[in-house]
Structure formats: C-alpha cells, structure tokens
Tab-separated table of C-alpha atoms in Angstrom:
chain	number	residue	atom	x	y	z
A	40	MET	CA	-35.921	39.869	161.725
A	41	ASN	CA	-34.350	36.650	162.940
A	42	SER	CA	-35.269	34.979	166.216
A	43	PHE	CA	-32.522	36.701	168.219
A	44	GLU	CA	-33.476	40.114	166.866
A	45	ILE	CA	-37.102	39.443	167.755
A	46	GLY	CA	-36.011	38.411	171.249
A	47	ARG	CA	-34.154	41.681	171.766
A	48	GLU	CA	-37.118	43.684	170.480
A	49	LEU	CA	-39.541	41.787	172.728
A	50	THR	CA	-37.289	42.433	175.705
A	51	ALA	CA	-37.057	46.162	174.963
A	52	ILE	CA	-40.853	46.414	174.620
A	53	THR	CA	-41.561	44.402	177.758
A	54	MET	CA	-39.119	46.424	179.822
A	55	GLY	CA	-40.682	49.559	178.350
A	56	ILE	CA	-44.031	48.425	179.745
A	57	ASP	CA	-42.330	47.733	183.067
A	58	ALA	CA	-40.782	51.209	183.116
A	59	LEU	CA	-44.076	52.900	182.228
A	60	GLU	CA	-45.911	51.088	185.009
A	61	ARG	CA	-43.249	51.984	187.549
A	62	ARG	CA	-43.420	55.619	186.406
A	63	MET	CA	-47.188	55.833	185.909
A	64	PRO	CA	-48.786	52.899	187.751
A	65	ALA	CA	-52.201	51.707	186.615
A	66	GLN	CA	-55.170	52.798	188.677
A	67	GLY	CA	-55.356	50.710	191.818
A	68	SER	CA	-51.668	49.766	191.471
A	69	LEU	CA	-52.374	46.339	189.970
A	70	LEU	CA	-48.713	45.385	190.096
A	71	GLY	CA	-48.093	46.648	193.617
A	72	GLY	CA	-45.244	48.892	192.524
A	73	GLU	CA	-43.123	45.942	191.379
A	74	GLY	CA	-43.521	46.535	187.657
A	75	LEU	CA	-44.278	43.837	185.116
A	76	VAL	CA	-40.824	42.264	185.492
A	77	PRO	CA	-40.051	42.125	189.230
A	78	ILE	CA	-36.462	40.866	188.753
A	79	TYR	CA	-34.458	41.863	185.655
A	80	LEU	CA	-30.780	41.082	185.139
A	81	GLY	CA	-30.516	42.892	181.811
A	82	ASP	CA	-29.844	46.438	183.006
A	83	GLY	CA	-27.250	47.936	180.680
A	84	LEU	CA	-27.617	44.979	178.309
A	85	VAL	CA	-31.027	45.591	176.750
A	86	ASP	CA	-32.501	49.017	177.358
A	87	ALA	CA	-36.206	49.540	177.893
A	88	ARG	CA	-38.082	51.292	175.105
A	89	HIS	CA	-39.550	54.590	176.242
A	90	TYR	CA	-43.333	54.807	176.188
A	91	ASP	CA	-45.629	57.637	177.178
A	92	ASP	CA	-48.837	55.758	176.348
A	93	ARG	CA	-50.091	52.211	175.893
A	94	ASP	CA	-51.276	52.689	172.295
A	95	SER	CA	-47.643	52.810	171.206
A	96	ILE	CA	-47.035	49.548	173.049
A	97	ARG	CA	-49.933	47.881	171.215
A	98	THR	CA	-48.559	49.080	167.865
A	99	ASP	CA	-45.106	47.662	168.607
A	100	LEU	CA	-46.528	44.329	169.776
A	101	ALA	CA	-48.676	44.012	166.633
A	102	ARG	CA	-45.667	44.683	164.434
A	103	LEU	CA	-43.562	42.167	166.344
A	104	ASP	CA	-46.300	39.543	166.108
A	105	LEU	CA	-46.101	39.744	162.320
A	106	GLU	CA	-42.355	39.127	162.489
A	107	VAL	CA	-42.884	36.108	164.738
A	108	SER	CA	-45.447	34.601	162.371
A	109	ALA	CA	-42.756	34.493	159.681
A	110	LEU	CA	-40.476	32.261	161.791
A	111	PRO	CA	-40.302	28.521	161.076
A	112	ALA	CA	-42.852	26.395	162.913
A	113	GLY	CA	-41.490	25.019	166.173
A	114	PRO	CA	-41.092	25.686	169.886
A	115	ARG	CA	-39.425	29.074	169.402
A	116	ARG	CA	-42.344	30.454	167.416
A	117	VAL	CA	-44.814	28.853	169.833
A	118	PHE	CA	-43.110	30.528	172.791
A	119	LEU	CA	-42.890	33.966	171.185
A	120	GLN	CA	-46.517	33.916	170.043
A	121	GLY	CA	-47.631	32.886	173.520
A	122	MET	CA	-45.480	35.544	175.165
A	123	ILE	CA	-46.808	38.322	172.941
A	124	LYS	CA	-50.395	37.234	173.595
A	125	SER	CA	-49.657	37.169	177.312
A	126	VAL	CA	-48.105	40.639	177.351
A	127	ARG	CA	-51.071	41.966	175.373
A	128	VAL	CA	-53.436	40.767	178.101
A	129	ALA	CA	-51.251	42.456	180.708
A	130	VAL	CA	-51.357	45.720	178.753
A	131	LYS	CA	-55.121	45.398	178.429
A	132	MET	CA	-55.458	45.073	182.192
A	133	LEU	CA	-53.039	47.902	182.879
A	134	SER	CA	-55.125	50.053	180.536
A	135	GLY	CA	-58.170	49.593	182.772
A	136	ALA	CA	-59.931	46.678	181.056
A	137	SER	CA	-61.168	43.674	183.027
A	138	PRO	CA	-60.671	40.453	181.074
A	139	SER	CA	-62.465	37.384	182.379
A	140	PHE	CA	-60.648	35.184	184.864
A	141	GLU	CA	-60.623	32.459	182.196
A	142	GLU	CA	-58.875	34.740	179.690
A	143	LYS	CA	-56.309	35.659	182.310
A	144	VAL	CA	-55.633	32.002	183.153
A	145	THR	CA	-55.349	30.829	179.543
A	146	ASP	CA	-53.774	33.823	177.778
A	147	LEU	CA	-51.894	35.724	180.496
A	148	VAL	CA	-50.685	32.726	182.508
A	149	GLY	CA	-50.773	30.015	179.837
A	150	ALA	CA	-52.489	27.452	182.075
A	151	PRO	CA	-55.536	25.285	181.318
A	152	PRO	CA	-58.924	26.698	182.389
A	153	GLY	CA	-61.276	25.113	184.903
A	154	ARG	CA	-60.988	23.068	188.049
A	155	GLU	CA	-58.357	20.374	188.260
A	156	ASP	CA	-59.488	16.756	187.931
A	157	ALA	CA	-61.186	15.745	191.194
A	158	ALA	CA	-60.175	12.114	190.620
A	159	LEU	CA	-56.520	13.133	190.345
A	160	ILE	CA	-56.770	15.036	193.632
A	161	GLU	CA	-58.410	12.057	195.325
A	162	ASP	CA	-55.683	9.764	193.990
A	163	ALA	CA	-53.031	12.035	195.484
A	164	ARG	CA	-54.939	12.119	198.779
A	165	ALA	CA	-55.038	8.300	198.759
A	166	LYS	CA	-51.260	8.233	198.297
A	167	VAL	CA	-50.846	10.626	201.237
A	168	ASP	CA	-53.091	8.312	203.261
A	169	ALA	CA	-51.017	5.229	202.414
A	170	LEU	CA	-47.705	6.964	203.100
A	171	LEU	CA	-48.921	8.269	206.473
A	172	ARG	CA	-50.084	4.804	207.490
A	173	LYS	CA	-46.724	3.383	206.473
A	174	ALA	CA	-45.054	6.041	208.657
A	175	GLY	CA	-47.194	5.031	211.647
A	176	PHE	CA	-49.869	7.743	211.517
A	177	VAL	CA	-52.979	5.561	211.595
A	178	ARG	CA	-55.480	7.195	213.971
A	179	GLY	CA	-58.127	9.704	212.977
A	180	SER	CA	-59.290	11.140	209.673
A	181	LEU	CA	-56.817	11.895	206.886
A	182	ALA	CA	-56.857	15.597	207.808
A	183	GLU	CA	-56.195	14.764	211.453
A	184	ARG	CA	-53.295	12.478	210.502
A	185	VAL	CA	-51.798	15.124	208.212
A	186	GLN	CA	-51.986	17.607	211.074
A	187	ALA	CA	-50.440	15.082	213.472
A	188	TRP	CA	-47.580	14.407	211.038
A	189	GLU	CA	-46.928	18.105	210.454
A	190	GLU	CA	-46.924	18.787	214.186
A	191	ALA	CA	-44.681	15.808	214.945
A	192	ARG	CA	-42.181	16.803	212.264
A	193	ALA	CA	-42.383	20.592	212.732
A	194	VAL	CA	-39.025	22.340	213.010
A	195	PRO	CA	-39.034	24.595	216.098
A	196	ALA	CA	-38.985	28.260	215.117
A	197	ASP	CA	-35.605	28.806	216.751
A	198	LYS	CA	-34.118	25.906	214.735
A	199	VAL	CA	-35.444	26.921	211.305
A	200	GLU	CA	-32.347	29.003	210.488
A	201	THR	CA	-30.001	26.085	211.221
A	202	VAL	CA	-32.045	23.615	209.167
A	203	PHE	CA	-32.301	26.185	206.367
A	204	ARG	CA	-28.493	26.601	206.222
A	205	ASP	CA	-27.923	22.835	206.178
A	206	LEU	CA	-30.451	22.337	203.374
A	207	MET	CA	-29.022	25.266	201.405
A	208	ALA	CA	-25.520	23.780	201.533
A	209	GLU	CA	-26.643	20.375	200.303
A	210	ALA	CA	-29.009	21.750	197.659
A	211	LYS	CA	-26.295	24.061	196.330
A	212	ALA	CA	-23.771	21.211	196.086
A	213	ARG	CA	-26.253	19.064	194.189
A	214	THR	CA	-27.304	21.948	191.919
A	215	ASP	CA	-23.731	22.924	191.097
A	216	ALA	CA	-22.881	19.303	190.241
A	217	ARG	CA	-26.041	18.357	188.328
A	218	VAL	CA	-27.655	21.494	186.887
A	219	PHE	CA	-25.660	24.750	186.892
A	220	ASP	CA	-22.661	26.094	188.792
A	221	THR	CA	-24.088	28.907	190.918
A	222	GLY	CA	-20.645	30.165	191.951
A	223	ASP	CA	-20.560	32.193	195.156
A	224	TYR	CA	-24.274	33.052	195.084
A	225	ASP	CA	-26.045	32.710	198.418
A	226	MET	CA	-29.316	33.742	200.016
A	227	VAL	CA	-30.127	34.466	203.649
A	228	LEU	CA	-33.347	33.581	205.445
A	229	ASN	CA	-35.737	36.492	206.012
A	230	PRO	CA	-38.682	35.757	208.341
A	231	VAL	CA	-41.894	37.637	207.430
A	232	ARG	CA	-45.508	37.567	208.619
A	233	GLY	CA	-48.910	38.504	207.243
A	234	MET	CA	-48.074	37.598	203.635
A	235	PHE	CA	-50.260	35.640	201.192
A	236	TYR	CA	-47.272	33.563	200.081
A	237	THR	CA	-45.427	30.760	201.869
A	238	ALA	CA	-41.987	31.816	200.664
A	239	ARG	CA	-40.568	34.200	198.082
A	240	CYS	CA	-37.299	34.632	196.216
A	241	SER	CA	-36.104	38.205	196.850
A	242	PHE	CA	-33.178	37.723	194.493
A	243	ASN	CA	-32.023	41.325	194.348
A	244	GLU	CA	-31.790	41.496	198.147
A	245	GLY	CA	-30.254	38.024	198.479
A	246	LYS	CA	-33.079	36.907	200.760
A	247	MET	CA	-35.497	33.985	200.866
A	248	ASP	CA	-38.592	35.404	202.533
A	249	LEU	CA	-40.321	32.772	204.686
A	250	ASN	CA	-43.791	33.242	206.172
A	251	PHE	CA	-43.455	32.484	209.883
A	252	ASP	CA	-47.248	32.467	210.275
A	253	LEU	CA	-46.855	28.862	209.128
A	254	SER	CA	-44.965	25.972	210.681
A	255	PHE	CA	-42.618	23.871	208.564
A	256	THR	CA	-41.378	20.308	208.508
A	257	ARG	CA	-37.826	19.691	207.300
A	258	ALA	CA	-39.330	18.267	204.106
A	259	ALA	CA	-41.323	21.463	203.557
A	260	LEU	CA	-38.246	23.627	204.125
A	261	LYS	CA	-36.292	21.456	201.692
A	262	HIS	CA	-38.941	21.958	199.038
A	263	LEU	CA	-38.886	25.738	199.570
A	264	VAL	CA	-35.081	25.899	199.372
A	265	CYS	CA	-35.225	23.916	196.121
A	266	HIS	CA	-38.096	26.026	194.789
A	267	GLU	CA	-36.760	29.473	195.606
A	268	VAL	CA	-32.984	29.022	195.404
A	269	TYR	CA	-31.223	25.771	194.349
A	270	PRO	CA	-32.139	24.689	191.677
A	271	GLY	CA	-35.205	26.949	191.488
A	272	HIS	CA	-35.738	30.655	190.901
A	273	SER	CA	-32.287	31.985	191.836
A	274	THR	CA	-30.537	29.279	189.830
A	275	GLN	CA	-32.756	29.916	186.794
A	276	LEU	CA	-32.005	33.647	186.959
A	277	LEU	CA	-28.258	33.002	187.113
A	278	SER	CA	-28.320	30.396	184.342
A	279	THR	CA	-30.405	32.385	181.854
A	280	LYS	CA	-28.170	35.420	182.396
A	281	ALA	CA	-25.102	33.266	181.759
A	282	ALA	CA	-26.662	31.814	178.587
A	283	PHE	CA	-27.430	35.309	177.286
A	284	ASP	CA	-23.949	36.602	178.158
A	285	ALA	CA	-22.411	33.665	176.274
A	286	GLY	CA	-24.512	34.390	173.172
A	287	LYS	CA	-26.311	31.072	173.505
A	288	ALA	CA	-29.743	32.517	174.307
A	289	PRO	CA	-31.753	35.434	172.894
A	290	ALA	CA	-32.423	38.452	175.097
A	291	ASP	CA	-35.898	37.276	176.115
A	292	ALA	CA	-34.148	34.755	178.381
A	293	LEU	CA	-33.807	37.788	180.661
A	294	LEU	CA	-37.617	37.968	180.964
A	295	ILE	CA	-38.204	34.766	182.930
A	296	THR	CA	-39.673	36.593	185.955
A	297	THR	CA	-42.184	38.564	183.874
A	298	ASP	CA	-45.718	38.328	185.226
A	299	ALA	CA	-46.684	36.535	182.039
A	300	ILE	CA	-46.631	33.120	180.401
A	301	THR	CA	-43.016	32.500	181.474
A	302	GLY	CA	-44.261	32.127	185.071
A	303	CYS	CA	-45.626	28.612	184.582
A	304	VAL	CA	-42.265	27.075	183.711
A	305	GLN	CA	-40.549	29.210	186.336
A	306	GLU	CA	-42.852	27.765	189.020
A	307	GLY	CA	-42.570	24.311	187.455
A	308	ILE	CA	-38.789	24.354	187.788
A	309	GLY	CA	-39.220	25.362	191.415
A	310	ASP	CA	-41.763	22.673	192.217
A	311	GLN	CA	-39.739	20.015	190.386
A	312	GLY	CA	-36.501	21.196	191.966
A	313	ILE	CA	-36.237	18.355	194.462
A	314	HIS	CA	-36.438	15.897	191.536
A	315	LEU	CA	-34.036	17.814	189.288
A	316	ILE	CA	-31.253	17.452	191.873
A	317	ASP	CA	-32.322	14.008	193.164
A	318	PHE	CA	-32.855	15.270	196.720
A	319	ILE	CA	-35.538	12.839	197.931
A	320	GLU	CA	-34.114	11.240	201.055
A	321	ASP	CA	-36.838	9.658	203.196
A	322	GLU	CA	-40.515	8.914	203.775
A	323	ASP	CA	-41.139	12.461	205.024
A	324	ASP	CA	-40.014	13.813	201.662
A	325	GLU	CA	-42.379	11.394	199.933
A	326	ILE	CA	-45.300	12.430	202.159
A	327	HIS	CA	-44.634	16.106	201.554
A	328	MET	CA	-44.352	15.621	197.777
A	329	GLU	CA	-47.778	14.006	197.566
A	330	LEU	CA	-49.292	16.477	200.010
A	331	ARG	CA	-47.939	19.321	197.889
A	332	ARG	CA	-49.542	17.790	194.799
A	333	VAL	CA	-52.886	17.726	196.599
A	334	ARG	CA	-52.554	21.336	197.687
A	335	SER	CA	-51.269	22.640	194.365
A	336	ALA	CA	-54.126	21.063	192.412
A	337	ALA	CA	-56.727	21.999	195.034
A	338	GLN	CA	-55.688	25.652	195.172
A	339	THR	CA	-56.121	25.838	191.389
A	340	SER	CA	-59.653	24.466	191.695
A	341	ALA	CA	-60.376	26.766	194.629
A	342	ALA	CA	-59.392	29.868	192.653
A	343	TRP	CA	-61.737	28.805	189.834
A	344	MET	CA	-64.587	28.191	192.288
A	345	LEU	CA	-64.120	31.615	193.834
A	346	MET	CA	-63.509	33.725	190.730
A	347	VAL	CA	-65.560	31.982	188.017
A	348	GLU	CA	-68.212	29.864	189.677
A	349	GLY	CA	-68.951	32.478	192.327
A	350	LEU	CA	-68.879	30.186	195.353
A	351	LEU	CA	-68.917	31.927	198.695
A	352	ARG	CA	-65.477	32.682	200.117
A	353	GLU	CA	-66.115	30.614	203.235
A	354	ASP	CA	-67.282	27.636	201.166
A	355	VAL	CA	-64.048	27.793	199.176
A	356	ALA	CA	-62.088	28.113	202.414
A	357	ASN	CA	-63.794	24.984	203.702
A	358	TYR	CA	-62.874	23.168	200.473
A	359	LEU	CA	-59.218	24.044	201.042
A	360	ARG	CA	-59.435	23.026	204.698
A	361	ASP	CA	-61.152	19.704	203.938
A	362	ILE	CA	-59.507	18.648	200.674
A	363	ALA	CA	-56.082	20.326	200.793
A	364	MET	CA	-55.752	20.029	204.564
A	365	GLY	CA	-53.751	23.229	204.746
A	366	GLN	CA	-52.855	25.313	207.771
A	367	GLU	CA	-55.235	28.230	208.271
A	368	ALA	CA	-52.663	30.890	207.341
A	369	TRP	CA	-52.106	29.026	204.069
A	370	VAL	CA	-55.866	28.805	203.381
A	371	GLN	CA	-56.333	32.532	203.908
A	372	GLY	CA	-53.245	33.362	201.854
A	373	ARG	CA	-54.504	31.301	198.906
A	374	LEU	CA	-57.872	33.056	199.024
A	375	ARG	CA	-56.210	36.481	199.138
A	376	MET	CA	-54.037	35.634	196.158
A	377	ALA	CA	-56.925	34.176	194.130
A	378	ALA	CA	-58.997	37.329	194.597
A	379	HIS	CA	-56.240	39.701	193.501
A	380	PRO	CA	-57.195	41.205	190.107
A	381	PHE	CA	-53.728	40.646	188.599
A	382	ARG	CA	-52.003	38.007	190.743
A	383	GLY	CA	-55.072	35.809	191.091
A	384	PRO	CA	-54.831	33.763	187.880
A	385	PHE	CA	-51.160	33.015	188.567
A	386	ILE	CA	-52.255	30.614	191.293
A	387	SER	CA	-52.781	28.232	188.343
A	388	SER	CA	-49.135	28.523	187.316
A	389	TYR	CA	-47.896	26.233	190.098
A	390	TRP	CA	-49.866	23.148	189.126
A	391	ALA	CA	-49.700	23.786	185.366
A	392	GLY	CA	-45.972	24.489	185.506
A	393	ASN	CA	-45.180	21.547	187.751
A	394	GLU	CA	-47.043	19.138	185.508
A	395	SER	CA	-45.435	20.555	182.357
A	396	VAL	CA	-41.868	20.261	183.660
A	397	ARG	CA	-42.631	16.870	185.236
A	398	ARG	CA	-43.989	15.386	182.011
A	399	VAL	CA	-40.906	16.418	180.066
A	400	ARG	CA	-38.444	15.454	182.823
A	401	GLU	CA	-39.917	11.969	183.115
A	402	ARG	CA	-39.512	11.216	179.416
A	403	VAL	CA	-36.022	12.671	178.967
A	404	THR	CA	-33.376	9.996	178.372
A	405	LYS	CA	-29.960	10.036	180.011
A	406	GLU	CA	-28.430	11.046	176.686
A	407	GLN	CA	-30.907	13.927	176.296
A	408	TRP	CA	-30.412	15.265	179.837
A	409	PRO	CA	-27.716	17.894	179.037
A	410	VAL	CA	-29.765	19.275	176.140
A	411	PHE	CA	-32.877	19.286	178.302
A	412	LEU	CA	-31.110	21.271	181.022
A	413	GLU	CA	-29.798	23.747	178.461
A	414	ALA	CA	-33.297	24.266	177.081
A	415	LEU	CA	-34.880	24.482	180.543
A	416	TYR	CA	-32.284	26.653	182.268
A	417	GLY	CA	-30.865	28.678	179.393
A	418	HIS	CA	-34.020	29.953	177.716
A	419	ALA	CA	-37.426	31.412	178.464
A	420	ASN	CA	-40.176	28.846	177.897
A	421	SER	CA	-43.917	28.482	178.009
A	422	PRO	CA	-45.517	25.157	178.925
A	423	GLN	CA	-46.525	24.725	175.287
A	424	SER	CA	-43.003	25.298	173.897
A	425	LEU	CA	-41.285	23.222	176.597
A	426	GLU	CA	-43.516	20.220	175.985
A	427	MET	CA	-42.368	20.119	172.357
A	428	PHE	CA	-39.035	18.733	173.630
A	429	PRO	CA	-36.929	17.065	172.191
A	430	GLN	CA	-37.507	19.829	169.713
A	431	THR	CA	-35.779	22.693	171.518
A	432	VAL	CA	-35.537	26.464	171.444
A	433	ILE	CA	-31.730	26.247	171.274
A	434	GLU	CA	-30.363	28.041	168.230
A	435	LYS	CA	-27.568	30.348	167.159
A	436	ALA	CA	-27.666	34.110	166.788
C-alpha cells in the first residue's frame, strides 16, 4: 500500500470506531455521545468500516501498522505510526481498560509527560508583571494586578456580540489574505454556561460557544476568535477538506478533529492563530499572550498533580488560583476536565501543541512560508511529524 492508500484505510478504520461508539457507547459513555471524531467532513467520501466488536478493529490496526512500517523514513511515517498508536490507546480505553494517565498523555495525546518547567512558568509570570507595570498596573500583588487589568478591560456582557462580530470580520480578512480563503463561511456567537471549556468550535452548527460564566477582555475574545474560527479550528477543517478534494492530501486529513494525536497540532494552530495572521495590535494583546502562556503551562502541571501525583483537588485549585491567576469558573473547569477519564489528558494538548507550532513557525523563512502553510493546513500532523519541517508530509497520490 502507498501512503495515500494507507491514509484511506486509516480513515475508514477510525470512522468505523467512531460509528461503533455512537451505536454501542462504551460503559460510562467515555466520549459523551460525540464519537471518536466529533467533526467529520468526509461523509460520502470515505465510508466508515463496519465493526461489531473491537477485536476486529485491533486486527485491522495491526495489519495497517505493518504497512506503515514499510514506508520510507520521514514525517509521513512518523505521523501514521503515532496516529495508529494513539487510536490503539483509545480502543483500549473504550474496551474497558484503564491506561495510566502518563500513557494517555504520551501515546493518546502525543504530549510530553510530567509537569511543565516551573522556571518557564515563572519567566512568563515575570513578563506579565513587566507588561502590567508598563501599562500602569503597579499596585498590589501580581494576581491582584492581573485581576485589576481584566476588570478594567472587561467587555460588558451586552457588548460582547458587537466586539465578537468586529473581531470576526478582521480575523477573516487576515486569514483569507494570509492563510486560506474561507469563502462565505461564518460562525455566530452562542452564549453557554456551566461548561468546563472557555469556548468551543461547534462547526457543524456554525456556532462559537462562549462560556458566559467568565468575563472577557477584547484581547481574550480576539484570541478565542482566532483559536476557534479564523485561522483556527474552522479554517483548518475547511482547508484540509479542500486539500483532500483537490487530491493534494490523503484521506486522513479528514481526521484532524479525532480525539487522538492530531489534537495537539489542532490546538497549537488555534493558540498560535493570532501570530499566524499577524493580529497583535497593542499592549493588551501582549499581556494576554503572556498570561495565556502562564495558564496553558500551569493547567498542564495541575492536571499532572491531580491525576498522577495525587495532590488534593483543593491544593491543585489553589495552585491554579495562585500561579495561573485564573477566574474561579476557569479554575473549576480545568479541574473538571483534568479528572475526566478520557478528556483529561487532552489538557496537555494546548501547551504541547502551541509550543510545537510556535517552534516551527519561528524558524520558517519567508521563502518557506507557503510550503509551511500547505503542510500545516492541508494535512493531519502530530507534533513529532510537524517538527520535522522543512521535511514535509506533502506528496502525490
């Protein structure tokens, strides 16, 4: 089998797992009824394989793994091997097994194990401190000044929709010009409450869900627009579909939303979105960027403390309050996500994915930029395959 044939087979198997879980959900409904691939644009293009049991899935994955091992060394083989390993862990969990949190983080998600570097977090906190002082927020502890800045810059709830529409228009224009033409695609704002997430891309419904239990600065809303829509999740879905339709990408490009190793780069594109379209306008954007780095790294450490080191939930909550300086609804949402038996390890995907995409973006030359965008937005990637750039996964059928 060549790489494109393997990609089609992997897609059929993965969507077969998705279909089985939607038809016969695992005990405890690990996936919450959303299947293994929450958003799939390949209906009618690559059909799901029919499975009645998970042993047949394991047999097909083992056979496909042998085919992948025969491919030439390079990012394509690295991605496919990582994806198969990741899907195997998912099948193991859906079969009732309980892998360790470390195995889930490393093999299912594709992120590094352990806490994030405390010195790195402190360096980011120091940058937040300096930026706040420069902006005139000089009184009180760092946490108190972060709170004062967020309150001073908070968009009133009745103005969020207007700010959202303005940011969407500008982000779309920049994305269409610099990354991928999104055509007439749009997304409306959908306020929600009581969710563990801050925002979510409900692509199929054309909605960006936003958790109104939290307050938002304009900079925070800009980040979320870039993360969820332009040039983030929605844009990546549209671009990978276009690459597949044009015969430029194998079918596994349709699997970018799989709850598997593809999630790291998906979240990395979202978190790097503001950089990818050069949408950093003022000191508030700079403050929010550094504050987000603190929180992304800290939530990764917090999940490890809770799920591996066995720290008390309230002690971990206090860590997030003190170090990440997050609003209480955010703290509780992070703890709820971390403790989820399937979603929990994916809390690591934000920091790991952001750092992976950032490292590659920062070393890409102007001449390499079009090829980088094609690799990033036209194909499914893992952090390990993406970081092999300028080797790329781009190939012909």
